[in-house]
Tab-separated table of C-alpha atoms in Angstrom:
chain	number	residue	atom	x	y	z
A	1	UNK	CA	0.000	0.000	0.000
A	2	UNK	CA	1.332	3.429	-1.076
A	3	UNK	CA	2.260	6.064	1.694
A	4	UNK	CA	0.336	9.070	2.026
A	5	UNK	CA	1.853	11.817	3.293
A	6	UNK	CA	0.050	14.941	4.594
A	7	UNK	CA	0.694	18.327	3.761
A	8	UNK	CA	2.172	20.449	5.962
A	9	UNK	CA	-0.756	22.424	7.947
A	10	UNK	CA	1.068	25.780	7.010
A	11	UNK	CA	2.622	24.776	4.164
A	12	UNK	CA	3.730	27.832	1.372
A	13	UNK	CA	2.806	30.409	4.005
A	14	UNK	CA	5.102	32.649	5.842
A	15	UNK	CA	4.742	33.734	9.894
A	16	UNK	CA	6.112	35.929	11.441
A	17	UNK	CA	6.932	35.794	15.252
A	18	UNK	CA	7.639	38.282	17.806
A	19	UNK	CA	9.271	37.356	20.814
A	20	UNK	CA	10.558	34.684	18.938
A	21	UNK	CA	13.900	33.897	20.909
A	22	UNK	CA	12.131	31.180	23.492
A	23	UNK	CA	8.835	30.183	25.117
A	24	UNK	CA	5.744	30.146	23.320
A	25	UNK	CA	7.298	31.829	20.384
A	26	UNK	CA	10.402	29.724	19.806
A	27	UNK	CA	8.465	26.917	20.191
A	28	UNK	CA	5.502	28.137	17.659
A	29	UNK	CA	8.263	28.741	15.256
A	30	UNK	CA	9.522	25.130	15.622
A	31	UNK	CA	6.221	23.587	15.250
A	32	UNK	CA	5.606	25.992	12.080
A	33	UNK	CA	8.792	24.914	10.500
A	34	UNK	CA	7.893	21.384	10.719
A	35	UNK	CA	4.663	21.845	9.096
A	36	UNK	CA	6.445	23.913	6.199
A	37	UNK	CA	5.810	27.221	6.596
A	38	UNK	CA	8.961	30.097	6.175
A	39	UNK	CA	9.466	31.145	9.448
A	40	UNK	CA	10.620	34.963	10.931
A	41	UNK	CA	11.700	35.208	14.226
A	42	UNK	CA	11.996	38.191	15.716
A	43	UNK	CA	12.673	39.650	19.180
A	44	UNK	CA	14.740	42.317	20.862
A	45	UNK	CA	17.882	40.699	21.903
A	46	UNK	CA	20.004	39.373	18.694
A	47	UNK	CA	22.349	37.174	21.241
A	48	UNK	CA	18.547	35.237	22.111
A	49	UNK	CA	17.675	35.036	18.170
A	50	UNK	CA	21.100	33.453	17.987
A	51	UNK	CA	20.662	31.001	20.035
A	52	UNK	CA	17.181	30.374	19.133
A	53	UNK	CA	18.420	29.380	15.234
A	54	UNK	CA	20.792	27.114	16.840
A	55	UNK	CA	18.762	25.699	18.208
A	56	UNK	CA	16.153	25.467	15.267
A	57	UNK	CA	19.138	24.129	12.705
A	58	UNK	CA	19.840	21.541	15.412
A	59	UNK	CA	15.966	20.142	15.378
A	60	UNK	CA	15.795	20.835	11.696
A	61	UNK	CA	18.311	20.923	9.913
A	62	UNK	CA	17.034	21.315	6.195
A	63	UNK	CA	13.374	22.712	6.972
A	64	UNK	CA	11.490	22.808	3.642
A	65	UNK	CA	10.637	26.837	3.992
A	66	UNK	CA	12.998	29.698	5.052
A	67	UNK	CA	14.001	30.625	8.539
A	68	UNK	CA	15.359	34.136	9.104
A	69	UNK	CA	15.805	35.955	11.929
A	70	UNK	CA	15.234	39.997	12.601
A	71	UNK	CA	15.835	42.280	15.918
A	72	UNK	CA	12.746	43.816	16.620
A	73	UNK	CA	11.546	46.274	19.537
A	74	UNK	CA	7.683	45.848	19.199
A	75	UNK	CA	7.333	48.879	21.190
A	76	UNK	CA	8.913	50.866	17.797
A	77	UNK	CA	6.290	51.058	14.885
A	78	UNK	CA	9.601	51.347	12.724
A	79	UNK	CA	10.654	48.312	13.224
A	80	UNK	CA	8.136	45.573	13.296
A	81	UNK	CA	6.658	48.142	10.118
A	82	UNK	CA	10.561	47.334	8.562
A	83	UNK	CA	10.586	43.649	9.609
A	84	UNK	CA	7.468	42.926	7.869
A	85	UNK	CA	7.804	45.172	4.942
A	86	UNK	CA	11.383	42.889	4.422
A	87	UNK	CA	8.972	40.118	3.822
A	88	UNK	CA	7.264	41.173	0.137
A	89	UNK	CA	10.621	40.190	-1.299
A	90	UNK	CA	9.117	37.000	-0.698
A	91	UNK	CA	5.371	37.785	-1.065
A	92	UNK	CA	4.445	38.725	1.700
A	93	UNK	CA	3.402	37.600	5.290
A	94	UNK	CA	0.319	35.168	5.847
A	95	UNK	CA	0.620	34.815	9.385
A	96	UNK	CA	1.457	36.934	12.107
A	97	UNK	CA	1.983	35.991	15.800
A	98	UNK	CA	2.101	38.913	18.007
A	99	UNK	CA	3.957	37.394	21.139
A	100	UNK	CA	5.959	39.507	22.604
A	101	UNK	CA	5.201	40.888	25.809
A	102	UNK	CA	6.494	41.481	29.143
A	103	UNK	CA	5.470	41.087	33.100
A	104	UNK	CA	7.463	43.117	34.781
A	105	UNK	CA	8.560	42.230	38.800
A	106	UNK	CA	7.773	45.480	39.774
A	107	UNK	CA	4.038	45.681	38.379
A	108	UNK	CA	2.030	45.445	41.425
A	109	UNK	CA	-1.824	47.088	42.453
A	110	UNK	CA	-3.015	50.435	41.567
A	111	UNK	CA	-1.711	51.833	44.536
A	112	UNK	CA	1.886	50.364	44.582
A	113	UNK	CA	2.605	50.295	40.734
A	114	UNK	CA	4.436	53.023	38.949
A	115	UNK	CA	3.373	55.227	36.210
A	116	UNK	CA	6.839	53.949	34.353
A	117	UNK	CA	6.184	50.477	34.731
A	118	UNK	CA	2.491	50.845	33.539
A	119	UNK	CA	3.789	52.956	30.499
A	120	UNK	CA	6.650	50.586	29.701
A	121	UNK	CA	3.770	47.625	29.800
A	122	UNK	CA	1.046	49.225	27.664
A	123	UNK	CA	3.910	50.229	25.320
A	124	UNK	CA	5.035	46.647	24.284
A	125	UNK	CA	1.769	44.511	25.507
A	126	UNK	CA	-0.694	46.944	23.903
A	127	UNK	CA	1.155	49.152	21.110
A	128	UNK	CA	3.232	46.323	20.126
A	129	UNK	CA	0.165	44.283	18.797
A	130	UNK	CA	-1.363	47.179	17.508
A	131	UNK	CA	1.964	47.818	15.437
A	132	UNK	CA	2.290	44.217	14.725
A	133	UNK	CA	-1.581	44.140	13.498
A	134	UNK	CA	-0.888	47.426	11.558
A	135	UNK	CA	1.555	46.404	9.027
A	136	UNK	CA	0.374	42.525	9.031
A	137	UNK	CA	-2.732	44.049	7.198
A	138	UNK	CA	-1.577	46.308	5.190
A	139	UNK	CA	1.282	43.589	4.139
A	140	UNK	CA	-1.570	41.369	3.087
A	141	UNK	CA	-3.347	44.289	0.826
A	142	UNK	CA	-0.107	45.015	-0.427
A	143	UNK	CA	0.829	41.451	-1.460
A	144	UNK	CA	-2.936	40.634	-2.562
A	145	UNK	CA	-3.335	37.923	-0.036
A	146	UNK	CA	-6.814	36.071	-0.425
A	147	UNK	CA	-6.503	34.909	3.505
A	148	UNK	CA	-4.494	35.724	6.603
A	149	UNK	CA	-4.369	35.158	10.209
A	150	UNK	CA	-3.045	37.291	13.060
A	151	UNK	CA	-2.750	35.651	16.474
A	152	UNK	CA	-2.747	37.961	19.285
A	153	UNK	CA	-1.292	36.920	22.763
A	154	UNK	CA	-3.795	38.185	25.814
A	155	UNK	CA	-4.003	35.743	28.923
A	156	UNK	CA	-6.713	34.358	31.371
A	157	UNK	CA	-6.330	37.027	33.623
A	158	UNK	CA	-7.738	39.208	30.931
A	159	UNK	CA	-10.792	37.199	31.587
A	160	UNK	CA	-10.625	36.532	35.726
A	161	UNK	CA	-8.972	38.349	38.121
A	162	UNK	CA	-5.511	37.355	38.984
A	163	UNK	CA	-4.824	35.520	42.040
A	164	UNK	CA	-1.736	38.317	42.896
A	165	UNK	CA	-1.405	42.126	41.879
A	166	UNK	CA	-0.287	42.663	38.342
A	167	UNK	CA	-2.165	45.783	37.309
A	168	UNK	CA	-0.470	46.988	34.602
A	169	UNK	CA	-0.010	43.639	32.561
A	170	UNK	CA	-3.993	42.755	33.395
A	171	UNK	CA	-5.117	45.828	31.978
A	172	UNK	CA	-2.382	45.258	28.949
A	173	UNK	CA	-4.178	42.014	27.976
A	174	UNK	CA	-7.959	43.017	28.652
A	175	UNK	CA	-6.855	45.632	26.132
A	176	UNK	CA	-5.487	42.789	23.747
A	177	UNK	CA	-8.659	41.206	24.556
A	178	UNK	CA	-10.682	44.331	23.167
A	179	UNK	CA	-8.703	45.180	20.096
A	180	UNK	CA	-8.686	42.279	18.519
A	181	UNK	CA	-12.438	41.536	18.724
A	182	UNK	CA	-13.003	44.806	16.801
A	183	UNK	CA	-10.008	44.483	14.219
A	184	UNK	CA	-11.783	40.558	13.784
A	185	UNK	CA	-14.881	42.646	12.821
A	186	UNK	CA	-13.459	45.267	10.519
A	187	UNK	CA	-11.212	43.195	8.335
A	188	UNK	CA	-13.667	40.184	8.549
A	189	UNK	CA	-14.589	40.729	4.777
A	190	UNK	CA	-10.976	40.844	3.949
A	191	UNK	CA	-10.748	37.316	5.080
A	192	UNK	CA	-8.118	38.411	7.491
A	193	UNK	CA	-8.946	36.511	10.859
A	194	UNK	CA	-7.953	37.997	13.967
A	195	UNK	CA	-8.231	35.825	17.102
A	196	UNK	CA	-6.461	36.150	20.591
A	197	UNK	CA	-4.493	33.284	22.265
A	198	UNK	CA	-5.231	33.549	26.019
A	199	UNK	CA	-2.618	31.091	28.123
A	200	UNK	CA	-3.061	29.758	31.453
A	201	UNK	CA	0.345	30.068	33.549
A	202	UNK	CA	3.205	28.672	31.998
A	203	UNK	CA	6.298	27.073	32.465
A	204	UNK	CA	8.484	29.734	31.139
A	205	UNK	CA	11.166	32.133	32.154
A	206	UNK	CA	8.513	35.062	31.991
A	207	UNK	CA	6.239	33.703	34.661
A	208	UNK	CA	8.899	31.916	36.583
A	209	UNK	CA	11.441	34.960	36.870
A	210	UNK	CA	8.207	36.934	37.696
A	211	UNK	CA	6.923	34.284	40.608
A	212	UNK	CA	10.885	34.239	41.562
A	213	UNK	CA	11.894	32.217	45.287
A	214	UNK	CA	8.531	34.212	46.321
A	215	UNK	CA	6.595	30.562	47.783
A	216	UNK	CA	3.727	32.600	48.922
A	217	UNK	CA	3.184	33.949	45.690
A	218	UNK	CA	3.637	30.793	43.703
A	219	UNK	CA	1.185	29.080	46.310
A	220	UNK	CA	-1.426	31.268	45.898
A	221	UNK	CA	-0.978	30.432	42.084
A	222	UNK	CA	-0.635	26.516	42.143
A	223	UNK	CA	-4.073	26.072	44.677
A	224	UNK	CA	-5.994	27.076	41.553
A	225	UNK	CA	-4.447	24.771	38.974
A	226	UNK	CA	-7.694	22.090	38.154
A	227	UNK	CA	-4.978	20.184	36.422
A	228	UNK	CA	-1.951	20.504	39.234
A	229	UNK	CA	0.714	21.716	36.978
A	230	UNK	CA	1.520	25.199	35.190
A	231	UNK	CA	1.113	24.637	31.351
A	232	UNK	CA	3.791	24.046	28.300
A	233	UNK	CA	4.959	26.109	25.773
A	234	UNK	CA	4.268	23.805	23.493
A	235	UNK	CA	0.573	23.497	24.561
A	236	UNK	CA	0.755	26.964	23.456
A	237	UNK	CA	2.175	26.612	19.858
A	238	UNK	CA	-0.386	23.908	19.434
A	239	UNK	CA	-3.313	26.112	19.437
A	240	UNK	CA	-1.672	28.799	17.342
A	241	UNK	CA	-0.918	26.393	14.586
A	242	UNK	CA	-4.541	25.372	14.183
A	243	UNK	CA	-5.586	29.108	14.701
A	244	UNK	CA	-2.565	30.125	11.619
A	245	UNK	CA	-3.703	27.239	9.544
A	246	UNK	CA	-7.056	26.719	7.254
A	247	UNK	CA	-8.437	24.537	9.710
A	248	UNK	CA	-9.465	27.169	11.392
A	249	UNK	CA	-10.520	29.137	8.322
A	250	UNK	CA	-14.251	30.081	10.099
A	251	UNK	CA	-13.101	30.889	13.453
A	252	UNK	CA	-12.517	34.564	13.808
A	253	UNK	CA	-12.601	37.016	16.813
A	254	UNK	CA	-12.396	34.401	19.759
A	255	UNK	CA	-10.870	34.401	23.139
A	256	UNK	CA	-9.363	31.097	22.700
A	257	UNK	CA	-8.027	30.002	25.962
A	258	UNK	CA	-6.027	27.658	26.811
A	259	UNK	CA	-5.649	27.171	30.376
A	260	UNK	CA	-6.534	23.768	31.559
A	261	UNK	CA	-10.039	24.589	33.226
A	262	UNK	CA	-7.955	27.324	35.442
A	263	UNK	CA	-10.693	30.335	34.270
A	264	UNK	CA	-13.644	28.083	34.466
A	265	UNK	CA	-12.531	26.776	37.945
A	266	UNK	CA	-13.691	27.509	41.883
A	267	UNK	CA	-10.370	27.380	43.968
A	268	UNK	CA	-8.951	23.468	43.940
A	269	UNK	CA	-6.722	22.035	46.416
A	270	UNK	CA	-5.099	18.931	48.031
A	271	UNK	CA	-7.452	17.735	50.442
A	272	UNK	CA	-10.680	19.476	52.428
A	273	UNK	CA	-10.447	23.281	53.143
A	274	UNK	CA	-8.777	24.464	56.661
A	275	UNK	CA	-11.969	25.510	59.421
A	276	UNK	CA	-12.411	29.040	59.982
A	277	UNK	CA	-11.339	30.762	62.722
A	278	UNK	CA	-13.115	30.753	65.420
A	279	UNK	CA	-14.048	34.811	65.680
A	280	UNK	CA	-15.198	34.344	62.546
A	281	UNK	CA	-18.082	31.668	63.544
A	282	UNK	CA	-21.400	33.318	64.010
């Protein structure tokens, strides 16, 4: 009996990644590779993007679509504009994954967290999408593109509140949350889908140098985990692939989250809950 081999799911398209260099991105880019799509990773420290080919050449070493690799500070319209602009040498983008973001340690409540550490959030959570949304449309106008698909990264907590103070990067992603929906609407009968990726807490040096040797913290995390573990990146570049592909060619403007039941959930824990104090017994 003959073998059939499938078709890579992105197969002749092009992505391009910010915050490319590790996590969800590196491994998005990985997975996208594999299923044949050119790949651009971008991200703001070349030494990471370095390290992050390596790596890719090491997995695959002759990938069947281009991989390329850009410096990019999301939070300058010039540059993601001249990243993606480099790209109609080659037709153009059909994918964009707007990753890149930051959480910083310092982002706290309303009362404790700094006007520079909420600008320097809503500058590369917020504007960097926008940017990154931007020039991903009018790259797809420019190159006549019948289809595209931009994946924008919120998180649960744009849906719930968060279990520990992080103002600024909450408000970052209900914004994420907001923007998309109405770009999904307006380019809808371009056939340009917009949908937002919305994680659950991962294992990955953004959360975990955030969360720190803090136990407390990471407690008050963990007790609300239905499933007991943080998530993977690779859970992560899962969904985007279906949401880049044409599998997903009718779903447009979602909150697609992917959390492992954490948003839907009632605090879960290992064994019954402790009594109340007694003063508080009526």
């Amino acid at each position: 009996m003959a073998t059939v081999t499938r078709p890579g799911r992105v197969a002749g398209k092009t992505a391009l990644i910010t915050g490319a260099a590790g996590g969800i991105g590196l491994e998005t880019a990985i997975l996208m590779l594999q299923e044949g799509a050119s790949v651009v990773l971008t991200d703001i420290s070349e030494p990471a993007l370095e390290r992050a080919l390596a790596k890719i050449h090491e997995l695959i070493p002759k990938p069947i679509g281009r991989v390329s690799t850009i410096k990019v500070d999301v939070s300058k319209e010039s540059d993601i504009a001249s990243a993606i602009e480099a790209q109609d040498e080659h037709g153009g983008i059909d994918i964009i994954f707007n990753n890149a973001g930051i959480m910083h340690a310092q982002d706290d409540d309303a009362v404790n967290t700094s006007d520079k550490i909420w600008d320097l959030t809503q500058s590369i959570n917020v504007k960097g999408v926008w940017y990154g949304s931007k020039h991903a449309v009018l790259s797809m106008r420019r190159n006549k593109k019948k289809s595209g698909s931009v994946i924008n990264v919120a998180s649960f907590v744009a849906l719930v509140g968060a279990a520990t103070p992080q103002l600024a990067y909450t408000a970052s992603k209900g914004a994420v949350l907001a923007m998309t929906r109405e770009l999904a609407i307006v380019h809808a009968r371009e056939n340009i889908r917009f949908n937002s990726l919305c994680p659950g807490p991962l294992n990955t040096p953004l959360l975990q140098d955030w969360l720190g040797d803090d136990l407390q913290k990471r407690h008050r995390r963990e007790v609300h985990f239905p499933s007991g573990r943080f998530g993977e990146a690779i859970e992560q570049a899962q969904a985007v692939l279906f949401l880049a592909s044409d599998e997903s060619s009718f779903v447009n403007a979602t909150e697609f989250v992917v959390d492992g039941g954490l948003s839907r959930a009632y605090v879960t824990a290992e064994g019954p809950a402790p009594a109340p104090p007694l003063n508080n017994v009526r």
